[in-house]
Amino acid sequence: MSHSEIRVRFAPSPTGYPHLGNIRTALFNWLFARHHGGKFILRIEDTDVTRKVEGAVENIIDSLNWLGLDWDEGPYFQSQRLPLYQEIVRKLVNQGPAYLCYCSPHRLEEMRREQIRRKQPPKYDRRCRELTVQQRAQLEASGVTPVVRFKTPLEGETSFHDLIRAKVTFQNDTLDDFILLKSDSYPTYHLANVVDDHLMVISHVLRADEWLSSTPRHILLYQALDWQPPQFAHLPMILGPDRAKLSKRHGATNIIEYQRQGILPEAMINFLSLLGWSLDDKTELLSREELVKHFTLERVGKTAAIFDKDKLEWMNGVYLRRLTPEQFASQAIPFLQRDLPSSVKRPLDDTYISIIMPLIQERARTLADVPHLVDFFFLDELEYDQSLLIKAMDAVSATKAIETSLERLKPLEAWNAVSVENILRPLATELGLTTSKFFGLLRVAITGRTASPPLFQTMATLDKQRCLKRLNKALQKIKEQK
Ligand code: GLU
């Protein structure tokens, strides 16, 4: 492995299902690796046993697979590497930059409360930093299991060059003597993260802004271990449209939820790529290949990106329209299976579906819209409010319009969009109705709604019998209304 090689990692903690922000981080790392012909590594940071969430690892893997973010190494699990971290901690303790701390959780909690009461930033008071040999022996004998803390320098500052934010400096006295090894002998995030980035020869750490304040601690650790730190790039925050930190309130946060909502992976990739990166000020639609070709950190912004669900759905609509009719139908089928009312008989008829899908491909923004857009093609009985039938005209005119339509359509033998239109279009004039009113009425009778795919194609697809039945049903409904 050459040291100039680009090696990046996605290092999620399985403390929850990955959300948009996590996956944006994964994507930027992946794009960076692919752009430079480097390696993308998956590392599961599962050292917080108490916060581990069942199924999170599987969900992380499913999310990456769904989006086609393939990794070259891993998944590595930190929980399987414990001796490695323990060994390094031993070295740090022996050589001086780390120390054992015997303070009980109770004492730490008291101290924290007191500091908050005094409006001081909560921070360990370093009581165990300079224990005498005797004191240590005493504490050891009392049977307390110590944690290991890092001896953060008491003064001076720690700086690093961030590839996005340029020079970043932290005053050391604002940093805590943070824990490296917990009393359960598991490493903390700080320790395991640094050790693994070093051992896995990570060249660049691209991670969310929220980790920026951890970086000086990491730099101090690299220095204490005499290791060369990787380059850092902290990605801008993602905010909701209200400029508040992105949260559940702004819609589904678990990325797989978007798959359930009928977002295409390619649209998601394109959308996520623009949360903090841009090619120029105008290009919105970029394929995966174009993103790989153009992705550079120079074009990652410093200011927060705004998550706009409406834009995601718009973009998804664009990607849906680009599918061939066959692709669109096959993508839509699972959603039809899942969301068409249970009264619709399964299995669904694939040939029938392939006739219907082109009628709505232009109109769907997500695949989950599809069942609702087409359910009237599948239902035997339509549920709709009869007042829709007499919205544009009175009951007498509506009755007459439908009765006449029925009369003219009944003898029609070759039932197709053209023959149906040839009968109905002239009828509007004959009835003294505008086509918009007349067709609007028929649309409600045939589909149960005021907006639908083109009326004559819809009628042709539904077949004669069902159309006549629905027109009769509409007559009945108008009567009931009276
Ligand atoms: N385990 C951290 C997370 O959950 C990784 C942060 C980092 O990339 O250093 O995001």
Coordinates of C-alpha atoms and ligand atoms in Angstrom, one line a residue:
M1 CA 0.0 0.0 0.0
S2 CA 1.7 3.2 -1.1
H3 CA 1.5 6.1 1.3
S4 CA 0.4 8.6 -1.3
E5 CA -2.6 6.5 -2.1
I6 CA -6.0 8.1 -1.5
R7 CA -7.8 6.1 1.2
V8 CA -11.0 7.3 2.8
R9 CA -13.5 5.7 5.1
F10 CA -17.1 5.9 6.1
A11 CA -17.1 5.2 9.8
P12 CA -20.7 5.1 11.1
S13 CA -21.6 4.2 14.7
P14 CA -24.5 1.7 14.8
T15 CA -26.3 3.8 17.4
G16 CA -29.2 4.4 15.0
Y17 CA -30.2 4.0 11.4
P18 CA -28.2 6.2 9.0
H19 CA -29.9 9.4 8.0
L20 CA -29.5 11.8 5.2
G21 CA -26.5 13.5 6.8
N22 CA -24.7 10.2 7.4
I23 CA -25.2 9.1 3.9
R24 CA -24.1 12.4 2.5
T25 CA -20.8 11.8 4.3
A26 CA -20.6 8.3 2.8
L27 CA -21.3 9.7 -0.6
F28 CA -18.7 12.5 -0.5
N29 CA -16.1 9.9 0.7
W30 CA -17.1 7.5 -2.0
L31 CA -17.0 10.2 -4.7
F32 CA -13.6 11.4 -3.5
A33 CA -12.2 7.9 -3.6
R34 CA -13.6 7.1 -7.0
H35 CA -12.5 10.5 -8.5
H36 CA -8.9 9.9 -7.4
G37 CA -8.9 6.2 -8.1
G38 CA -8.4 5.6 -4.4
K39 CA -10.0 3.2 -1.8
F40 CA -13.3 3.6 0.1
I41 CA -13.3 1.7 3.4
L42 CA -16.3 0.8 5.5
R43 CA -15.6 0.8 9.3
I44 CA -18.3 0.2 11.9
E45 CA -17.5 2.1 15.0
D46 CA -19.3 -0.1 17.5
T47 CA -17.5 0.7 20.7
D48 CA -20.4 2.2 22.5
V49 CA -22.1 -1.0 23.7
T50 CA -24.8 0.8 25.6
R51 CA -26.0 2.8 22.6
K52 CA -25.9 -0.1 20.1
V53 CA -29.2 -0.3 18.1
E54 CA -30.4 -3.7 16.9
G55 CA -30.4 -3.9 13.1
A56 CA -28.4 -0.7 12.6
V57 CA -25.4 -2.4 10.9
E58 CA -27.7 -4.2 8.5
N59 CA -29.5 -0.9 7.8
I60 CA -26.2 0.9 7.1
I61 CA -25.2 -1.9 4.7
D62 CA -28.6 -1.9 3.0
S63 CA -28.5 1.9 2.6
L64 CA -25.0 1.8 0.9
N65 CA -26.1 -1.1 -1.3
W66 CA -29.3 0.6 -2.3
L67 CA -27.3 3.7 -3.4
G68 CA -24.6 1.6 -5.1
L69 CA -21.9 3.0 -2.8
D70 CA -19.6 0.1 -3.0
W71 CA -16.6 -0.2 -0.6
D72 CA -13.2 -1.7 -1.3
E73 CA -12.4 -2.9 2.2
G74 CA -14.4 -3.9 5.2
P75 CA -16.7 -3.7 6.9
Y76 CA -14.2 -3.6 9.8
F77 CA -15.7 -3.8 13.2
Q78 CA -14.0 -1.9 16.0
S79 CA -15.5 -4.3 18.6
Q80 CA -13.3 -7.0 17.0
R81 CA -10.2 -5.0 17.4
L82 CA -10.2 -4.3 21.2
P83 CA -6.7 -5.7 22.0
L84 CA -5.2 -3.3 19.5
Y85 CA -6.6 -0.2 21.2
Q86 CA -5.8 -1.6 24.7
E87 CA -2.2 -2.2 23.7
I88 CA -1.9 1.4 22.5
V89 CA -3.5 2.8 25.6
R90 CA -1.0 0.8 27.7
K91 CA 1.8 2.4 25.7
L92 CA 0.4 5.9 26.3
V93 CA 0.0 5.3 30.0
N94 CA 3.6 3.9 30.3
Q95 CA 5.1 6.7 28.3
G96 CA 3.2 9.5 30.1
P97 CA 0.6 11.1 27.8
A98 CA -2.3 9.1 29.5
Y99 CA -3.2 8.3 33.0
L100 CA -5.6 6.1 35.0
C101 CA -8.6 7.8 36.5
Y102 CA -10.4 6.2 39.4
C103 CA -13.2 8.8 39.9
S104 CA -16.5 7.2 40.3
P105 CA -19.4 8.0 37.9
H106 CA -21.1 9.4 41.0
R107 CA -18.3 11.9 41.7
L108 CA -18.2 12.9 38.1
E109 CA -21.9 13.5 38.0
E110 CA -21.8 15.6 41.2
M111 CA -19.0 17.6 39.7
R112 CA -20.8 18.2 36.5
R113 CA -23.9 19.4 38.3
E114 CA -21.9 21.8 40.4
Q115 CA -20.1 23.2 37.3
I116 CA -23.4 23.7 35.5
R117 CA -24.8 25.4 38.6
R118 CA -21.9 27.8 38.5
K119 CA -22.3 28.3 34.8
Q120 CA -18.9 26.8 34.0
P121 CA -18.4 24.4 31.1
P122 CA -18.6 20.9 32.5
K123 CA -15.1 19.4 32.5
Y124 CA -13.2 16.8 34.4
D125 CA -11.2 18.5 37.2
R126 CA -8.1 16.3 36.6
R127 CA -8.0 15.0 40.1
C128 CA -6.3 11.8 39.1
R129 CA -3.8 13.4 36.7
E130 CA -1.1 13.7 39.2
L131 CA -1.7 10.9 41.7
T132 CA 1.2 9.8 43.8
V133 CA 2.3 6.2 43.6
Q134 CA 0.8 5.7 47.1
Q135 CA -2.5 7.2 46.2
R136 CA -2.8 5.1 43.1
A137 CA -2.0 1.9 45.1
Q138 CA -4.7 2.8 47.6
L139 CA -7.3 3.4 44.9
E140 CA -6.2 0.2 43.1
A141 CA -6.7 -1.7 46.3
S142 CA -10.2 -0.4 46.8
G143 CA -11.2 -2.4 43.7
V144 CA -12.3 0.5 41.5
T145 CA -11.9 -0.2 37.8
P146 CA -10.2 2.9 36.4
V147 CA -10.7 4.6 33.0
V148 CA -7.8 5.9 31.0
R149 CA -7.7 9.6 30.2
F150 CA -5.6 11.6 27.9
K151 CA -3.3 14.3 29.5
T152 CA -4.3 17.2 27.4
P153 CA -1.8 20.0 27.5
L154 CA -2.9 22.7 30.0
E155 CA -1.9 25.6 27.8
G156 CA -1.1 26.5 24.3
E157 CA -3.2 25.8 21.2
T158 CA -3.8 23.1 18.7
S159 CA -4.2 24.0 15.1
F160 CA -4.7 22.1 11.9
H161 CA -5.4 22.9 8.3
D162 CA -8.8 21.9 7.3
L163 CA -9.3 21.4 3.5
I164 CA -12.6 23.2 3.6
R165 CA -12.3 25.6 6.5
A166 CA -8.6 26.4 6.1
K167 CA -6.8 27.0 9.4
V168 CA -8.7 25.9 12.6
T169 CA -7.3 26.6 16.0
F170 CA -8.5 25.5 19.5
Q171 CA -7.1 26.7 22.8
N172 CA -5.9 23.6 24.7
D173 CA -7.4 24.9 28.0
T174 CA -10.9 24.5 26.5
L175 CA -10.3 20.8 26.0
D176 CA -10.9 18.2 28.6
D177 CA -8.8 15.3 29.7
F178 CA -10.9 13.1 27.6
I179 CA -11.4 9.4 28.2
L180 CA -9.5 7.0 25.9
L181 CA -10.5 3.7 27.5
K182 CA -13.7 3.1 29.4
S183 CA -14.0 1.0 32.5
D184 CA -15.5 -1.8 30.3
S185 CA -12.1 -1.8 28.5
Y186 CA -13.7 -0.6 25.3
P187 CA -12.0 2.4 23.6
T188 CA -13.9 5.7 23.2
Y189 CA -14.7 7.1 19.8
H190 CA -11.6 9.4 20.0
L191 CA -9.1 6.7 20.6
A192 CA -10.5 4.0 18.3
N193 CA -11.1 6.5 15.5
V194 CA -7.5 7.8 15.6
V195 CA -5.9 4.3 16.0
D196 CA -7.9 3.0 13.1
D197 CA -7.4 5.9 10.8
H198 CA -3.7 5.4 11.4
L199 CA -3.6 1.6 11.0
M200 CA -5.9 1.7 8.0
V201 CA -3.6 4.3 6.4
I202 CA -6.5 6.8 5.9
S203 CA -5.2 9.7 3.9
H204 CA -8.2 12.0 4.2
V205 CA -10.9 12.2 6.8
L206 CA -14.1 13.7 5.3
R207 CA -16.7 14.0 8.0
A208 CA -19.6 16.1 9.2
D209 CA -19.0 19.5 10.7
E210 CA -20.2 18.3 14.1
W211 CA -16.9 16.4 14.5
L212 CA -14.8 19.5 14.1
S213 CA -14.4 20.0 17.9
S214 CA -13.1 16.4 18.2
T215 CA -10.3 17.1 15.8
P216 CA -8.0 19.0 18.1
R217 CA -8.2 16.0 20.5
H218 CA -7.4 13.7 17.6
I219 CA -4.4 15.9 16.6
L220 CA -3.1 15.8 20.1
L221 CA -3.4 12.0 20.1
Y222 CA -1.5 11.7 16.8
Q223 CA 1.2 13.9 18.3
A224 CA 1.4 11.8 21.4
L225 CA 1.7 8.7 19.4
D226 CA 4.2 10.2 17.0
W227 CA 1.9 9.5 14.0
Q228 CA 1.3 11.6 11.0
P229 CA -2.4 12.8 11.0
P230 CA -4.5 12.4 7.9
Q231 CA -5.8 15.5 6.1
F232 CA -9.2 16.7 7.5
A233 CA -12.2 18.1 5.6
H234 CA -15.3 18.9 7.6
L235 CA -18.4 19.0 5.5
P236 CA -21.0 21.7 6.0
M237 CA -24.0 21.1 8.1
I238 CA -27.3 20.2 6.5
L239 CA -30.3 22.3 7.8
G240 CA -34.0 21.9 7.3
P241 CA -35.9 24.5 5.2
D242 CA -36.5 26.4 8.4
R243 CA -32.7 26.6 8.9
A244 CA -32.9 24.4 12.0
K245 CA -30.7 21.4 12.3
L246 CA -32.1 18.6 10.2
S247 CA -34.3 16.3 12.3
K248 CA -37.2 13.9 12.1
R249 CA -39.5 16.9 11.9
H250 CA -38.3 17.5 8.4
G251 CA -39.4 14.2 7.1
A252 CA -38.0 10.7 7.1
T253 CA -34.5 10.7 8.3
N254 CA -33.6 7.0 7.9
I255 CA -32.3 6.9 4.3
I256 CA -34.0 3.6 3.5
E257 CA -37.3 5.3 4.2
Y258 CA -36.8 7.2 1.0
Q259 CA -36.6 4.0 -0.9
R260 CA -40.0 3.1 0.6
Q261 CA -41.2 6.5 -0.4
G262 CA -40.4 5.7 -4.0
I263 CA -37.2 7.7 -4.5
L264 CA -34.8 6.3 -7.1
P265 CA -31.2 5.7 -5.9
E266 CA -29.8 7.8 -8.8
A267 CA -32.0 10.7 -7.9
M268 CA -30.9 10.4 -4.3
I269 CA -27.3 10.4 -5.2
N270 CA -27.7 13.4 -7.4
F271 CA -29.7 15.2 -4.7
L272 CA -27.2 14.4 -1.9
S273 CA -24.3 15.4 -4.0
L274 CA -25.6 19.0 -4.0
L275 CA -25.9 19.2 -0.3
G276 CA -22.7 21.0 0.2
W277 CA -21.1 20.6 -3.2
S278 CA -21.8 22.1 -6.6
L279 CA -20.3 21.9 -10.0
D280 CA -21.1 25.5 -10.8
D281 CA -24.0 27.8 -9.8
K282 CA -26.5 26.3 -12.1
T283 CA -26.1 22.6 -12.9
E284 CA -28.6 20.5 -11.0
L285 CA -28.7 17.2 -12.9
L286 CA -25.6 15.2 -12.8
S287 CA -25.2 11.5 -13.3
R288 CA -23.1 9.3 -11.1
E289 CA -20.4 9.2 -13.7
E290 CA -20.4 13.0 -14.0
L291 CA -20.2 13.4 -10.2
V292 CA -17.2 11.0 -10.0
K293 CA -15.5 12.9 -12.8
H294 CA -16.1 16.4 -11.3
F295 CA -16.1 15.9 -7.5
T296 CA -13.4 17.8 -5.8
L297 CA -13.1 19.2 -2.3
E298 CA -12.5 22.7 -3.7
R299 CA -16.1 22.9 -4.6
V300 CA -17.4 21.8 -1.2
G301 CA -18.9 24.9 0.5
K302 CA -18.4 26.2 4.0
T303 CA -22.0 27.3 4.5
A304 CA -24.7 25.0 5.6
A305 CA -26.7 23.2 2.9
I306 CA -30.5 23.3 3.0
F307 CA -32.4 20.1 2.7
D308 CA -35.5 20.7 0.5
K309 CA -37.7 17.7 0.1
D310 CA -39.7 19.3 -2.7
K311 CA -36.5 19.6 -4.7
L312 CA -35.7 15.9 -4.0
E313 CA -39.2 14.9 -5.3
W314 CA -38.9 17.2 -8.3
M315 CA -35.5 15.7 -9.2
N316 CA -36.9 12.2 -8.7
G317 CA -39.7 13.0 -11.1
V318 CA -37.0 14.0 -13.7
Y319 CA -35.3 10.6 -13.2
L320 CA -38.6 8.8 -13.4
R321 CA -39.4 10.4 -16.7
R322 CA -36.0 9.4 -18.1
L323 CA -36.8 5.7 -17.5
T324 CA -38.0 3.6 -20.5
P325 CA -41.6 2.6 -20.1
E326 CA -40.5 -0.9 -19.3
Q327 CA -38.1 0.2 -16.6
F328 CA -40.7 2.5 -15.2
A329 CA -43.3 -0.3 -15.0
S330 CA -40.9 -2.7 -13.4
Q331 CA -39.9 -0.1 -10.8
A332 CA -43.5 0.7 -10.1
I333 CA -44.8 -2.9 -9.7
P334 CA -43.5 -3.4 -6.1
F335 CA -45.3 -0.2 -5.1
L336 CA -48.5 -1.3 -6.7
Q337 CA -48.3 -4.6 -5.0
R338 CA -47.7 -2.9 -1.7
D339 CA -50.1 0.1 -1.9
L340 CA -53.1 -0.8 -4.1
P341 CA -56.1 -1.4 -1.8
S342 CA -56.3 -5.0 -0.6
S343 CA -59.6 -5.4 -2.5
V344 CA -57.6 -5.5 -5.7
K345 CA -56.9 -9.1 -6.6
R346 CA -53.2 -10.2 -6.5
P347 CA -51.2 -11.1 -8.5
L348 CA -51.5 -8.0 -10.5
D349 CA -51.7 -8.4 -14.3
D350 CA -48.3 -7.2 -15.7
T351 CA -49.6 -6.7 -19.2
Y352 CA -52.4 -4.5 -17.9
I353 CA -49.9 -2.6 -15.8
S354 CA -47.6 -2.0 -18.8
I355 CA -50.5 -0.4 -20.6
I356 CA -51.4 1.9 -17.7
M357 CA -47.9 3.0 -16.7
P358 CA -47.1 5.2 -19.7
L359 CA -50.3 7.1 -19.0
I360 CA -48.9 8.4 -15.7
Q361 CA -45.1 8.2 -16.1
E362 CA -45.0 12.0 -16.7
R363 CA -47.0 12.8 -13.6
A364 CA -45.4 10.7 -10.8
R365 CA -42.8 12.5 -8.6
T366 CA -42.2 9.3 -6.6
L367 CA -42.9 5.7 -7.2
A368 CA -45.1 5.8 -4.1
D369 CA -47.4 8.3 -6.0
V370 CA -48.1 5.6 -8.6
P371 CA -50.7 3.4 -6.8
H372 CA -52.8 6.5 -6.0
L373 CA -52.6 7.8 -9.5
V374 CA -53.9 4.6 -11.0
D375 CA -56.0 2.8 -8.4
F376 CA -59.2 3.5 -10.3
F377 CA -57.9 1.2 -13.1
F378 CA -57.9 -1.7 -10.7
L379 CA -60.9 -1.1 -8.4
D380 CA -64.4 -2.5 -9.1
E381 CA -66.2 0.1 -7.1
L382 CA -65.1 3.7 -7.0
E383 CA -65.6 5.7 -3.9
Y384 CA -66.1 9.4 -4.5
D385 CA -68.2 12.2 -3.4
Q386 CA -71.2 12.6 -5.6
S387 CA -71.1 16.4 -5.4
L388 CA -68.1 16.2 -7.7
L389 CA -70.6 15.2 -10.5
I390 CA -72.6 18.3 -10.2
K391 CA -69.9 20.8 -9.5
A392 CA -69.8 22.3 -13.0
M393 CA -73.4 21.9 -13.9
D394 CA -76.8 21.1 -12.4
A395 CA -78.1 17.6 -11.8
V396 CA -80.5 17.8 -14.8
S397 CA -77.7 18.7 -17.3
A398 CA -75.3 16.2 -15.7
T399 CA -77.9 13.4 -16.0
K400 CA -78.7 14.2 -19.6
A401 CA -75.0 14.4 -20.5
I402 CA -74.3 11.0 -19.0
E403 CA -77.4 9.4 -20.4
T404 CA -76.7 10.6 -23.9
S405 CA -73.1 9.4 -23.6
L406 CA -74.3 6.0 -22.6
E407 CA -76.7 5.8 -25.4
R408 CA -74.0 6.7 -28.0
L409 CA -71.3 4.6 -26.5
K410 CA -73.3 1.4 -26.1
P411 CA -73.4 0.4 -29.8
L412 CA -69.7 1.2 -30.2
E413 CA -67.9 -2.0 -31.2
A414 CA -64.3 -1.1 -31.7
W415 CA -63.5 0.4 -28.3
N416 CA -60.3 2.5 -28.4
A417 CA -59.2 6.0 -27.6
V418 CA -59.9 7.4 -31.1
S419 CA -63.4 5.8 -31.5
V420 CA -64.4 6.9 -28.0
E421 CA -63.2 10.5 -28.7
N422 CA -65.0 10.5 -32.1
I423 CA -68.2 9.9 -30.3
L424 CA -67.8 12.1 -27.3
R425 CA -66.1 15.2 -28.7
P426 CA -69.0 16.2 -31.0
L427 CA -71.5 15.4 -28.3
A428 CA -70.3 18.3 -26.2
T429 CA -71.5 20.8 -28.8
E430 CA -74.7 18.9 -29.2
L431 CA -75.3 19.1 -25.5
G432 CA -74.4 22.7 -25.5
L433 CA -71.6 22.1 -23.0
T434 CA -68.0 23.2 -23.2
T435 CA -65.6 20.3 -23.6
S436 CA -64.0 21.1 -20.3
K437 CA -67.2 20.8 -18.4
F438 CA -68.4 17.8 -20.3
F439 CA -65.1 15.9 -20.2
G440 CA -64.7 17.0 -16.6
L441 CA -68.0 15.3 -15.7
L442 CA -67.1 12.1 -17.5
R443 CA -63.7 12.1 -15.9
V444 CA -65.3 12.1 -12.4
A445 CA -67.7 9.3 -13.5
I446 CA -65.0 7.2 -15.0
T447 CA -62.1 7.8 -12.5
G448 CA -63.8 9.1 -9.4
R449 CA -61.6 12.2 -9.4
T450 CA -61.1 15.5 -11.1
A451 CA -57.6 15.0 -12.4
S452 CA -56.5 11.8 -14.2
P453 CA -54.5 10.7 -17.2
P454 CA -56.0 11.6 -20.6
L455 CA -59.7 10.7 -20.6
F456 CA -60.1 8.7 -23.8
Q457 CA -56.9 6.7 -23.3
T458 CA -58.2 6.0 -19.8
M459 CA -61.5 4.9 -21.1
A460 CA -59.9 2.7 -23.7
T461 CA -57.7 1.0 -21.1
L462 CA -60.6 0.4 -18.7
D463 CA -62.6 -1.3 -21.5
K464 CA -66.1 -0.8 -22.6
Q465 CA -68.0 -2.7 -20.0
R466 CA -66.4 -1.1 -17.0
C467 CA -66.9 2.4 -18.5
L468 CA -70.6 1.8 -19.1
K469 CA -70.9 0.4 -15.6
R470 CA -69.3 3.5 -14.1
L471 CA -71.4 5.9 -16.2
N472 CA -74.5 4.1 -14.9
K473 CA -73.3 4.2 -11.4
A474 CA -72.7 8.0 -11.8
L475 CA -76.4 8.4 -12.9
Q476 CA -77.5 6.6 -9.8
K477 CA -75.3 8.8 -7.6
I478 CA -76.8 11.9 -9.1
K479 CA -80.2 10.6 -8.4
E480 CA -79.4 9.8 -4.8
Q481 CA -78.1 13.3 -4.4
K482 CA -81.4 14.9 -5.4
Ligands
GLU1 N1 -18.4 7.1 14.3 C1 -18.5 8.5 13.9 C2 -19.9 8.7 13.4 O1 -20.7 8.1 13.8 C3 -17.4 8.8 12.9 C4 -17.0 10.2 12.8 C5 -15.8 10.3 12.0 O2 -15.9 10.2 10.8 O3 -14.7 10.5 12.6 O4 -20.1 9.5 12.5

